[in-house]
Amino acid sequence: MKRFGLLLAALVLCGPAALFAQVEYSVGNFMRYGNGEQVIGGQLRDKEYIENQTNVRLFWDDFTVGFEYLYDDPPEFGPRYQGIRKRFVEFSKKGLELRAGDFYTLYGKGLAMNLFENRGINYDTRLDGLRGTYRNRHVNAIFALGTMRYYDLLNSDRIETYSVRSGHVDVRPFRFLRLGGSIVGADGELPTPFGMDQVHADIPEFMVTLRGLGFDVFVQRAWKRSSIMSPQPGGGFRSYESDGDAWYGSISYTSDIGLGVTFEYKDYRYDVVGEEERDPNRPTRMLPMQNPPIVHKEHYFTLLSRNPHVVDFNDEVGMQLDVFYSVSPTVTINLNGAMASRHDGYVTRDGFLVTYDRDVSFMPTLDEKFSPFWELYGEVEWYFDGQSYLRAAVNRRYDAPYEANQPHEQSSTTFPVRIEYMLNKEYSIGATFEQQFFHDSFSQKNPEYFNEFVSLTFARAAQWSVTLRMEYTTDEEDKTGKDFWRTLEFAYRLGNQHIATISYGTERGGLVCTSGICREILPFDGVRVSLLSQL
Amino acid sequence: MKTFVVLLAVFLSVAGRVAAQDLTSVDLYLQDIDGDEHSFQDYLADIRDGSDRGAVFISFWAMWCEPCKQEMKALKPVYAKYKDQNFHYLAINLDNPRSLAKVKAYVKAQKLPYDFWLDPNSEVFKKLNGQSMPYSLLINQDGELVAKRTGYIAGDEHEIEDDIKKILEQE
């Protein structure tokens, strides 16, 4: 790391002064501070965190140099960190890009390779190494080599390391056709109670895209072969192999009458194992560099974004239909339906686990034994009076994962409404009301309960906004131990370059959109301050 | 920490000699929603061909980002007003494969008249130092940065329009 800093210093300081006239820069800084209490591991504890994330980019002719300095001590989530977390040098010219350092990359829809970061949950699958890309109108070719340190989401002390080699090529011989293929090879070390599992995995894939007559058709197929050397409790190693595969496909149709229809299908069998072997850290599972589409709706209403269906990428088949239709220039309808299930089914009978398989396992089923999930969603958006709008939706969701040797049934009906009204050219008011009727079979005290979320905003364009968020539940087993949450937040813009935010109160957590920015937040009681700067 | 101090010192020592981020030489390569490959510098060159004056509003958005979609809707009248004066709206979508398949259906159904490019693993967003969405850059036809914004509050479109006018009406 020091070597990189010194190299950068030498590059910048030793260069002729005339060169600096051509250097362009960009600096982004995000500071967050919180002081209060948080429910951690089921217990309320004092919580103080400070995080400062500085991102610098220097652009000089065909070169880009970037680094991120992170001060995360004490952290809100994940491990403590002080230092340069990411850095890269990139050369880019006429479709050719070469990068040394940290990078993310994506092949097709991510069945073999989809690297990304989500700071909110400390998820980061970046590679540190070398990447080359060449693209023009007919060819797109990528190679990526590097190492990955993957922090377990539930236990940040558990770190998996991988050495990854990969390549991808796609060609477009005709405007309506694109054909591609990739190969990813990974060697990993995964901590176990008895030592390190050694994994070698090869993941080849191919993909086809067809476009024309208003249709876009995409199909991707991947295979995964893993060879494992696993340390045993009594000493020695056990060597074995595991095979898996996956299909993903989508068809979308658009027309000039304001209609857009998308159908997606998934069949993920990366590691179909019995319920008794379903360890989330098993070495044969889908690896962290893979991240295929979830094939159900990603919600932006707060109560709908909570308790989402958790996709089992190792064993799940499903599909989704999504329709957008503009009835008029001011009214748009969105309808969505999704369903999914496992390939094999499980029930516990007389204390024994009984496994069921089925003949038509390429289609999802609603049979209770196969952990079914389904969701229906309808939304109407009406823009009235210029920029003022009303959005009303209804959602019905059912999810029955097989957990802890018994089926866990969750279902909900949710009615969210959002209205925003421009009082004049500068001032606006906004309100969100969400009601949710929830059923959870694991809840001992009251399996049927009710959630309500209300958000009220008063804003002055380009200057400030005040938001009051309140939430109420009749769930007597909420993990925070509360039934009412309220937070007042004030955000102020200093020019276009800085946004300062201060909030005080109790927050249940989840996806929150305020002052024009959406983010995931953890449950927290106390004061939070943040300053976002873009220079 | 030492490394950071060294880097900061280096950065500050040359800060007087560097220019705020323009996009005059930075090239970006992305596919549009129809699968066609684009180079950002070629895109700017086409704009310069059309006139000696032009503006591009680059906006990063995603399907799950409500303020982003609100901003795109709010700027429709502004776009209609200035598109004949060589004003371009480049909407770069950041949806990852989770919801990427629906992007084209959404923009076609909404009849949004902008240029839509896809950045499904946020490569370009990070290269241009984006931190939160919506993130927008307003540049002139040469790629010189005029304004940079994070977030959208209803009514912001008036200030954005003022900035666009400044570019298109400058002597």
XYZ file of C-alpha atoms in Angstrom:
706
model
C 0.000 0.000 0.000
C 2.853 2.360 0.923
C 4.512 1.562 -2.367
C 1.410 2.667 -4.228
C 1.264 5.965 -2.277
C 4.912 6.696 -2.950
C 4.495 5.797 -6.617
C 1.573 8.165 -6.926
C 3.483 10.910 -5.091
C 6.475 10.460 -7.403
C 4.227 10.475 -10.461
C 2.543 13.709 -9.462
C 5.481 15.575 -7.940
C 8.175 14.633 -10.448
C 6.122 15.312 -13.564
C 6.765 18.535 -15.464
C 4.640 21.405 -14.182
C 3.109 21.871 -17.612
C 1.481 18.476 -17.297
C -0.593 19.573 -14.334
C -2.531 21.950 -16.512
C -4.033 18.840 -18.087
C -4.835 17.103 -14.823
C -8.481 17.124 -13.853
C -9.651 15.990 -10.456
C -12.743 14.943 -8.620
C -13.072 14.571 -4.849
C -16.002 13.033 -3.035
C -16.291 12.828 0.710
C -18.939 11.214 2.869
C -18.742 11.649 6.626
C -21.202 9.915 8.962
C -21.396 10.081 12.729
C -23.874 8.452 15.060
C -24.269 8.395 18.822
C -27.003 6.458 20.567
C -28.175 2.913 21.114
C -28.572 -0.048 18.817
C -29.969 -3.546 19.122
C -27.019 -5.855 18.480
C -27.486 -9.605 18.858
C -30.872 -9.063 20.476
C -29.529 -6.694 23.162
C -29.704 -2.909 23.379
C -26.175 -1.472 23.567
C -24.548 1.963 23.427
C -23.463 2.669 19.908
C -21.129 5.319 18.575
C -19.694 5.229 15.085
C -17.733 7.535 12.842
C -17.039 6.872 9.220
C -15.296 9.084 6.696
C -14.944 7.923 3.137
C -12.827 10.034 0.787
C -12.689 9.244 -2.899
C -10.208 11.008 -5.171
C -9.961 10.681 -8.947
C -7.197 12.261 -11.050
C -7.681 12.303 -14.816
C -4.607 12.942 -16.941
C -4.810 12.376 -20.694
C -5.600 8.685 -21.090
C -4.823 7.827 -17.463
C -7.083 7.790 -14.434
C -5.743 7.340 -10.911
C -8.195 6.754 -8.093
C -8.112 5.891 -4.431
C -10.471 5.665 -1.481
C -9.385 6.507 2.027
C -11.659 5.026 4.680
C -11.733 5.962 8.331
C -14.266 3.606 9.887
C -13.456 3.461 13.570
C -15.617 2.639 15.444
C -17.688 1.290 12.546
C -21.457 1.203 12.284
C -21.224 -2.243 10.730
C -18.385 -4.618 9.865
C -14.709 -4.459 10.870
C -12.727 -1.379 11.995
C -10.676 0.202 9.231
C -8.287 3.117 8.854
C -6.362 3.453 5.638
C -6.495 3.336 1.885
C -9.058 0.698 1.066
C -9.128 0.901 -2.702
C -6.754 2.227 -5.329
C -6.300 1.838 -9.057
C -4.500 3.135 -12.131
C -6.300 2.907 -15.456
C -5.263 3.510 -19.041
C -8.069 4.035 -21.509
C -7.901 4.767 -25.230
C -10.111 4.013 -28.238
C -12.066 1.205 -26.628
C -9.072 -0.310 -24.838
C -8.976 -0.149 -21.028
C -6.263 -1.560 -18.782
C -6.647 -1.290 -15.036
C -4.285 -2.305 -12.234
C -5.597 -2.260 -8.686
C -9.143 -2.654 -7.386
C -12.078 -3.205 -9.709
C -15.558 -4.660 -10.109
C -16.783 -6.409 -13.213
C -19.841 -8.117 -14.666
C -20.260 -10.795 -17.352
C -23.729 -11.025 -18.859
C -26.308 -11.113 -16.052
C -23.868 -12.321 -13.406
C -24.336 -16.108 -13.393
C -20.549 -16.601 -13.387
C -19.202 -13.154 -12.454
C -20.888 -10.111 -10.910
C -18.660 -8.153 -8.531
C -20.155 -5.252 -6.574
C -20.227 -3.444 -3.245
C -23.076 -2.639 -0.851
C -21.603 -0.538 1.987
C -24.830 -0.710 3.999
C -24.341 -4.418 4.690
C -20.540 -4.537 4.342
C -20.800 -6.636 1.183
C -17.821 -6.191 -1.124
C -16.563 -8.627 -3.744
C -14.000 -6.436 -5.518
C -10.927 -7.988 -7.057
C -7.449 -6.602 -6.518
C -5.448 -7.368 -9.638
C -5.429 -6.651 -13.332
C -8.244 -6.168 -15.817
C -8.179 -5.540 -19.546
C -11.157 -4.614 -21.714
C -11.497 -4.053 -25.422
C -14.746 -3.099 -27.065
C -16.056 -1.793 -30.344
C -19.380 -2.029 -32.186
C -18.975 -5.745 -32.861
C -16.720 -7.182 -30.132
C -16.468 -6.916 -26.366
C -13.588 -8.783 -24.702
C -12.569 -8.744 -21.027
C -10.004 -10.520 -18.905
C -9.832 -10.122 -15.130
C -7.306 -11.605 -12.702
C -7.010 -10.896 -9.037
C -7.560 -11.793 -5.426
C -10.677 -11.294 -3.324
C -11.135 -11.021 0.435
C -14.760 -11.771 1.183
C -16.065 -10.853 4.649
C -18.869 -13.086 5.889
C -22.047 -10.975 6.190
C -23.001 -12.416 9.575
C -19.516 -12.717 11.057
C -17.004 -10.168 9.775
C -14.149 -12.042 11.511
C -14.685 -14.917 9.084
C -12.862 -14.089 5.839
C -12.794 -16.185 2.684
C -9.991 -15.537 0.205
C -10.091 -16.317 -3.495
C -7.700 -16.148 -6.393
C -9.742 -15.547 -9.548
C -8.902 -15.828 -13.266
C -11.560 -15.033 -15.814
C -12.278 -14.051 -19.390
C -15.329 -13.021 -21.386
C -15.951 -12.414 -25.092
C -19.122 -11.420 -26.886
C -19.586 -10.660 -30.566
C -22.361 -8.936 -32.449
C -22.254 -10.189 -36.044
C -25.651 -8.651 -36.815
C -27.504 -5.806 -35.108
C -30.195 -8.245 -33.908
C -27.802 -10.875 -32.499
C -25.139 -10.941 -29.785
C -23.365 -14.160 -28.767
C -21.021 -14.460 -25.826
C -19.195 -16.774 -23.481
C -17.139 -16.561 -20.303
C -14.974 -18.753 -18.147
C -14.221 -18.104 -14.496
C -11.691 -20.113 -12.483
C -11.338 -19.633 -8.728
C -9.183 -21.095 -5.977
C -10.524 -20.357 -2.543
C -9.732 -20.888 1.121
C -12.781 -21.012 3.401
C -12.395 -21.147 7.191
C -14.034 -24.094 8.970
C -13.855 -25.150 12.635
C -11.154 -27.672 11.656
C -8.975 -25.581 9.338
C -9.387 -24.313 5.798
C -11.536 -25.843 3.061
C -9.613 -25.665 -0.219
C -11.904 -25.051 -3.185
C -11.145 -25.074 -6.877
C -14.078 -24.072 -9.096
C -14.510 -23.687 -12.852
C -17.564 -21.799 -14.119
C -18.037 -21.680 -17.897
C -21.107 -20.014 -19.404
C -22.636 -18.813 -22.669
C -25.231 -16.190 -23.503
C -27.354 -15.121 -26.467
C -29.212 -11.850 -27.077
C -31.778 -11.351 -29.853
C -33.405 -8.005 -30.601
C -36.066 -6.973 -33.089
C -39.770 -6.258 -33.730
C -40.035 -4.705 -30.272
C -38.679 -7.821 -28.540
C -35.474 -8.278 -26.516
C -34.656 -11.897 -25.731
C -31.756 -12.911 -23.498
C -30.669 -16.414 -22.451
C -27.710 -17.329 -20.263
C -26.544 -20.785 -19.154
C -23.742 -21.511 -16.675
C -22.159 -24.617 -15.211
C -20.088 -24.920 -12.068
C -17.704 -27.742 -11.126
C -16.073 -27.607 -7.692
C -13.239 -29.755 -6.338
C -12.942 -29.632 -2.552
C -10.255 -30.634 -0.045
C -11.873 -30.467 3.359
C -10.056 -30.945 6.701
C -11.692 -33.552 8.939
C -12.284 -33.416 12.730
C -9.913 -36.296 13.422
C -7.169 -35.019 11.109
C -6.638 -35.728 7.440
C -8.611 -34.452 4.476
C -11.681 -35.492 2.548
C -11.591 -34.877 -1.188
C -14.768 -34.652 -3.277
C -16.377 -32.928 -6.261
C -19.671 -31.170 -6.802
C -21.471 -30.067 -9.980
C -24.124 -27.392 -10.421
C -25.668 -25.286 -13.152
C -28.033 -22.395 -13.808
C -30.355 -20.991 -16.448
C -31.564 -17.406 -16.702
C -33.741 -15.955 -19.436
C -35.701 -12.788 -20.096
C -38.073 -11.605 -22.813
C -39.204 -8.011 -22.955
C -41.571 -6.343 -25.369
C -42.025 -2.615 -25.825
C -44.362 -0.711 -28.089
C -45.031 2.907 -28.970
C -48.432 2.836 -27.285
C -46.670 3.167 -23.916
C -46.507 -0.538 -23.113
C -43.508 -2.384 -21.696
C -43.719 -6.061 -20.694
C -40.883 -8.118 -19.185
C -40.890 -11.843 -18.400
C -37.962 -13.382 -16.538
C -37.174 -16.988 -15.693
C -34.543 -18.520 -13.385
C -33.484 -22.071 -12.648
C -30.550 -22.015 -10.225
C -29.090 -25.410 -9.240
C -25.569 -24.445 -8.216
C -25.653 -26.774 -5.232
C -28.877 -28.678 -4.620
C -28.371 -30.469 -1.307
C -30.600 -31.966 1.345
C -31.930 -29.778 4.165
C -29.479 -31.357 6.630
C -26.498 -30.196 4.495
C -27.747 -26.666 3.893
C -24.842 -24.880 5.626
C -24.558 -21.296 4.251
C -20.737 -21.552 4.346
C -20.401 -24.907 2.606
C -17.613 -24.855 0.006
C -19.789 -26.275 -2.783
C -22.271 -23.370 -2.712
C -22.471 -20.555 -5.260
C -19.295 -18.490 -4.791
C -19.232 -14.773 -3.818
C -18.099 -13.626 -7.283
C -21.392 -14.937 -8.705
C -24.601 -12.933 -8.294
C -27.430 -13.769 -10.705
C -30.753 -11.872 -11.043
C -33.255 -12.342 -8.201
C -36.288 -12.436 -10.538
C -38.745 -10.684 -8.272
C -39.536 -7.018 -7.722
C -37.158 -4.712 -5.840
C -39.381 -2.398 -3.820
C -38.888 1.231 -2.871
C -41.715 1.524 -0.314
C -40.281 1.083 3.188
C -42.517 -1.711 4.499
C -42.268 -3.658 1.243
C -38.480 -3.471 1.197
C -38.395 -5.062 4.665
C -38.540 -8.875 4.953
C -37.844 -9.448 1.248
C -37.818 -12.950 -0.181
C -34.290 -14.346 0.295
C -33.305 -16.130 -2.902
C -31.546 -19.474 -2.517
C -29.231 -19.235 -5.512
C -28.135 -22.839 -4.960
C -31.608 -24.305 -5.270
C -34.436 -22.182 -6.659
C -36.619 -22.031 -9.729
C -38.915 -19.107 -10.463
C -40.317 -16.513 -12.813
C -41.633 -12.975 -12.908
C -43.923 -10.918 -15.145
C -43.722 -7.128 -15.005
C -45.913 -4.727 -17.005
C -45.704 -0.948 -17.369
C -48.525 0.751 -19.233
C -49.032 4.476 -19.699
C -52.784 4.920 -19.872
C -52.307 8.632 -20.609
C -49.377 11.084 -20.467
C -50.088 11.544 -16.746
C -51.165 8.073 -15.597
C -48.950 4.945 -15.538
C -49.834 1.480 -14.268
C -47.290 -1.086 -13.077
C -48.342 -4.698 -12.507
C -45.992 -7.371 -11.236
C -46.340 -11.038 -10.394
C -43.567 -13.380 -9.272
C -43.302 -16.930 -7.968
C -40.484 -19.258 -6.945
C -39.818 -22.512 -5.113
C -37.091 -25.038 -4.407
C -36.498 -28.019 -6.660
C -36.833 -30.557 -3.848
C -39.331 -30.540 -0.997
C -38.906 -31.272 2.696
C -41.166 -32.216 5.568
C -40.408 -33.495 9.049
C -42.334 -36.670 9.907
C -41.986 -38.447 13.260
C -38.756 -36.554 13.886
C -37.258 -37.571 10.532
C -36.607 -35.351 7.534
C -38.382 -36.644 4.434
C -37.226 -35.397 1.031
C -39.544 -35.174 -1.988
C -38.508 -34.663 -5.580
C -40.775 -33.985 -8.551
C -40.892 -34.660 -12.256
C -41.376 -31.085 -13.486
C -38.635 -29.376 -11.493
C -37.932 -26.705 -14.143
C -41.119 -24.904 -13.074
C -41.866 -23.409 -9.622
C -44.634 -24.932 -7.554
C -46.925 -23.606 -4.822
C -46.840 -26.951 -2.974
C -46.019 -26.230 0.683
C -43.263 -28.853 0.778
C -41.164 -26.961 -1.790
C -40.741 -23.629 0.093
C -42.928 -21.587 -2.251
C -42.838 -17.811 -2.636
C -45.275 -15.681 -4.584
C -46.025 -11.986 -4.832
C -48.567 -9.787 -6.618
C -48.128 -6.049 -6.939
C -50.179 -3.316 -8.591
C -49.386 0.396 -8.691
C -50.945 3.493 -10.212
C -48.961 6.698 -10.625
C -50.805 9.895 -11.464
C -49.001 13.153 -12.195
C -51.422 16.012 -11.685
C -50.953 19.768 -11.554
C -47.512 19.829 -13.206
C -44.962 18.095 -10.978
C -47.332 17.008 -8.198
C -48.088 13.299 -8.129
C -49.935 10.533 -6.360
C -48.748 6.932 -6.262
C -50.919 4.199 -4.767
C -50.127 0.500 -4.662
C -51.282 -2.817 -3.258
C -49.086 -5.829 -2.563
C -49.799 -9.381 -1.492
C -46.849 -11.611 -0.635
C -46.468 -15.187 0.604
C -43.170 -16.825 1.536
C -42.711 -20.266 3.144
C -39.015 -21.088 3.538
C -38.194 -24.381 5.277
C -36.156 -23.320 8.329
C -35.048 -24.933 11.568
C -36.547 -28.279 10.498
C -40.010 -26.863 10.022
C -41.853 -24.737 7.468
C -41.842 -21.024 8.260
C -44.826 -19.248 6.774
C -44.879 -15.470 6.276
C -47.520 -13.546 4.385
C -48.489 -9.896 4.149
C -50.880 -7.479 2.500
C -49.577 -3.938 2.111
C -51.208 -0.684 0.996
C -48.645 2.087 0.370
C -49.561 5.583 -0.838
C -47.215 8.439 -1.690
C -48.277 11.971 -2.518
C -46.127 14.962 -3.344
C -47.597 18.398 -3.947
C -45.837 21.511 -5.221
C -47.133 24.506 -3.272
C -45.375 26.869 -5.663
C -42.136 26.897 -7.673
C -40.016 26.540 -4.517
C -41.912 24.761 -1.772
C -43.332 21.259 -1.751
C -44.922 18.890 0.731
C -44.765 15.115 0.595
C -46.421 12.347 2.544
C -46.130 8.565 2.550
C -48.614 6.271 4.272
C -48.026 2.535 4.347
C -50.216 -0.047 6.083
C -49.233 -3.672 6.283
C -51.102 -6.696 7.667
C -48.534 -9.370 8.495
C -48.684 -13.057 9.378
C -45.630 -14.870 10.787
C -46.035 -18.513 11.853
C -42.851 -18.351 13.988
C -44.312 -15.624 16.181
C -45.368 -17.205 19.492
C -47.308 -14.280 20.989
C -49.189 -12.825 18.049
C -48.704 -14.378 14.610
C -51.072 -11.778 13.125
C -49.857 -8.192 13.506
C -50.007 -4.802 11.862
C -47.301 -2.347 10.717
C -47.795 1.287 9.844
C -45.275 3.738 8.388
C -45.841 7.477 7.925
C -43.430 10.013 6.490
C -44.101 13.751 6.157
C -41.754 16.115 4.319
C -41.659 19.852 3.818
C -38.987 21.023 1.387
C -37.617 24.088 -0.299
C -36.131 23.281 -3.703
C -32.334 23.297 -3.895
C -32.022 24.372 -0.226
C -33.441 22.282 2.600
C -35.975 19.702 3.673
C -37.502 18.598 6.971
C -38.825 15.055 7.327
C -40.711 13.374 10.130
C -40.811 9.569 9.959
C -42.997 7.482 12.256
C -43.577 3.784 12.443
C -45.842 1.625 14.572
C -46.271 -2.124 14.974
C -48.456 -4.458 17.004
C -45.739 -7.155 16.752
C -44.878 -8.073 20.345
C -41.678 -9.856 19.291
C -39.968 -7.155 17.242
C -36.211 -7.659 17.630
C -35.741 -4.036 18.725
C -38.182 -4.553 21.623
C -40.175 -1.477 20.580
C -43.527 -0.841 18.981
C -43.151 2.844 18.014
C -40.346 4.678 16.224
C -40.087 8.363 15.267
C -37.301 10.391 13.717
C -36.994 14.022 12.752
C -34.489 14.795 10.032
C -33.230 18.087 8.669
C -31.158 18.273 5.504
C -29.457 21.392 4.205
C -27.658 21.934 0.937
C -24.633 24.197 0.879
C -24.530 25.114 -2.785
C -24.591 22.103 -5.089
C -21.490 20.620 -3.525
C -22.439 19.735 0.050
C -25.446 18.187 1.733
C -25.512 18.170 5.533
C -28.058 16.012 7.347
C -28.912 15.681 11.010
C -31.522 13.334 12.425
C -32.663 12.504 15.925
C -34.960 9.785 17.141
C -35.540 6.068 16.909
C -35.333 4.224 13.613
C -36.524 0.718 12.824
C -34.198 0.491 9.843
C -34.754 -0.452 6.223
C -34.667 1.447 2.968
C -35.210 5.172 3.501
C -35.497 7.856 0.825
C -35.098 11.408 2.049
C -33.788 14.660 0.636
C -33.673 13.015 -2.728
C -31.351 10.174 -1.676
C -32.218 6.538 -0.925
C -30.199 4.362 1.441
C -30.391 1.299 3.717
C -30.265 2.117 7.424
C -29.840 -0.131 10.476
C -32.103 0.100 13.547
C -30.763 2.922 15.730
C -31.821 5.243 18.578
C -30.015 8.562 18.892
C -28.489 11.297 16.796
C -26.980 10.885 13.355
C -25.022 13.486 11.389
C -23.755 13.196 7.838
C -22.004 15.446 5.344
C -21.820 14.518 1.677
C -19.421 16.604 -0.438
C -18.683 16.525 -4.156
C -15.807 18.738 -5.348
C -2.737 6.952 8.092
C 0.745 8.057 7.027
C 0.050 7.070 3.465
C -3.135 9.078 3.496
C -1.323 12.156 4.835
C 1.315 11.780 2.106
C -1.363 11.489 -0.547
C -3.327 14.410 0.854
C -0.173 16.550 0.941
C 0.584 15.612 -2.645
C -2.957 16.389 -3.676
C -2.973 19.765 -1.919
C 0.431 20.680 -3.301
C -0.806 20.339 -6.846
C -4.348 21.467 -6.197
C -3.579 24.942 -7.461
C -2.364 23.513 -10.724
C -5.143 21.069 -11.482
C -8.563 21.787 -12.894
C -11.869 20.753 -11.370
C -13.172 17.619 -13.009
C -14.098 18.244 -16.630
C -14.931 15.510 -19.059
C -12.894 16.951 -21.900
C -10.559 13.981 -22.179
C -12.254 11.289 -20.080
C -13.769 8.616 -22.268
C -16.501 6.273 -21.152
C -17.669 3.177 -23.013
C -21.196 1.938 -22.413
C -24.020 0.111 -24.150
C -27.397 1.764 -24.662
C -30.721 0.050 -23.989
C -30.750 -1.281 -27.575
C -27.374 -2.953 -27.137
C -25.372 -0.459 -29.225
C -21.886 0.434 -27.943
C -21.076 4.116 -27.357
C -17.997 6.169 -26.644
C -18.672 9.299 -24.627
C -16.102 11.346 -26.553
C -17.755 10.336 -29.852
C -21.081 11.404 -28.339
C -19.615 14.839 -27.506
C -18.046 15.101 -30.961
C -21.473 14.581 -32.547
C -22.880 17.358 -30.377
C -20.060 19.722 -31.422
C -20.772 18.861 -35.055
C -24.336 20.082 -34.688
C -23.522 23.540 -33.337
C -20.810 25.633 -31.686
C -22.898 25.629 -28.511
C -24.462 22.700 -26.682
C -25.167 21.231 -23.268
C -25.387 17.701 -21.875
C -27.150 16.778 -18.651
C -25.727 13.432 -17.472
C -27.946 11.828 -14.874
C -27.275 8.550 -13.039
C -30.472 6.757 -12.002
C -31.936 3.385 -11.048
C -35.385 1.783 -11.095
C -35.522 1.595 -7.275
C -34.544 5.294 -6.846
C -37.750 7.305 -6.606
C -36.168 10.802 -6.699
C -34.223 9.772 -9.822
C -37.396 8.874 -11.692
C -39.058 12.036 -10.397
C -36.167 14.121 -11.728
C -36.423 12.497 -15.169
C -40.132 13.282 -15.314
C -39.674 16.828 -14.054
C -37.079 17.631 -16.713
C -39.255 16.496 -19.632
C -40.601 20.016 -20.315
C -37.090 21.477 -19.944
C -35.777 18.968 -22.470
C -38.615 19.720 -24.894
C -37.852 23.448 -24.576
C -34.101 23.240 -25.252
C -33.515 20.126 -27.365
C -33.593 22.191 -30.569
C -30.824 24.362 -29.107
C -28.514 21.330 -28.922
C -29.410 20.289 -25.375
C -28.994 16.559 -24.682
C -30.074 14.445 -21.721
C -27.913 11.370 -21.139
C -29.563 9.109 -18.565
C -27.142 6.435 -17.340
C -28.940 3.573 -15.621
C -27.252 1.875 -12.655
C -29.610 -1.056 -12.150
C -27.641 -4.229 -11.594
C -28.791 -7.503 -13.171
C -31.410 -7.792 -10.407
C -33.736 -5.405 -12.214
C -31.877 -4.565 -15.423
C -34.293 -6.521 -17.614
C -37.125 -4.087 -16.815
C -35.299 -0.844 -17.621
C -36.166 -0.698 -21.322
C -39.800 -1.580 -20.655
C -39.994 1.239 -18.093
C -38.458 4.001 -20.214
C -40.443 3.047 -23.319
C -43.701 2.902 -21.379
C -42.977 6.274 -19.791
C -42.068 7.675 -23.252
C -38.991 9.348 -21.836
C -37.231 11.001 -24.787
C -33.646 10.858 -23.494
C -30.536 8.890 -24.474
C -30.358 5.849 -22.194
C -27.056 4.091 -21.533
C -26.458 1.226 -19.109
C -23.793 0.997 -16.394
C -24.874 -2.256 -14.696
C -21.935 -2.606 -12.314
C -21.609 1.163 -11.618
C -18.163 1.255 -13.234
C -18.610 4.689 -14.824
C -20.534 6.024 -11.803
C -17.566 5.169 -9.564
C -15.028 6.425 -12.076
C -16.811 9.801 -12.032
C -16.875 9.655 -8.237
C -20.621 9.273 -7.764
C -21.627 8.495 -4.185
C -25.413 8.615 -4.020
C -28.244 8.795 -6.499
C -29.500 10.787 -8.252
C -26.100 12.122 -9.292
C -25.932 14.537 -12.207
C -23.282 16.416 -14.136
C -24.070 19.315 -16.446
C -21.387 19.923 -19.076
C -21.012 22.008 -22.191
C -20.341 20.568 -25.644
C -16.579 20.474 -24.955
C -17.055 18.419 -21.799
C -16.347 21.298 -19.393
C -18.183 20.875 -16.118
C -20.742 23.564 -15.288
C -22.621 21.991 -12.383
C -22.618 18.820 -10.307
C -25.522 17.729 -8.109
C -26.414 14.919 -5.733
C -30.056 14.391 -4.820
C -33.259 15.835 -6.176
C -35.942 17.850 -4.403
C -39.120 18.774 -6.287
C -38.526 22.201 -7.824
C -34.784 21.647 -8.458
C -35.572 21.592 -12.171
C -35.819 25.394 -12.186
C -32.226 25.770 -11.013
C -31.098 23.082 -13.480
C -32.875 24.988 -16.262
C -31.062 28.188 -15.265
C -27.724 26.373 -15.569
C -28.677 24.964 -18.982
C -29.655 28.450 -20.158
C -26.291 29.800 -19.018
C -24.497 27.319 -21.292
C -26.747 27.724 -24.292
C -26.937 31.501 -24.128
C -23.317 32.303 -23.352
C -21.484 34.419 -25.924
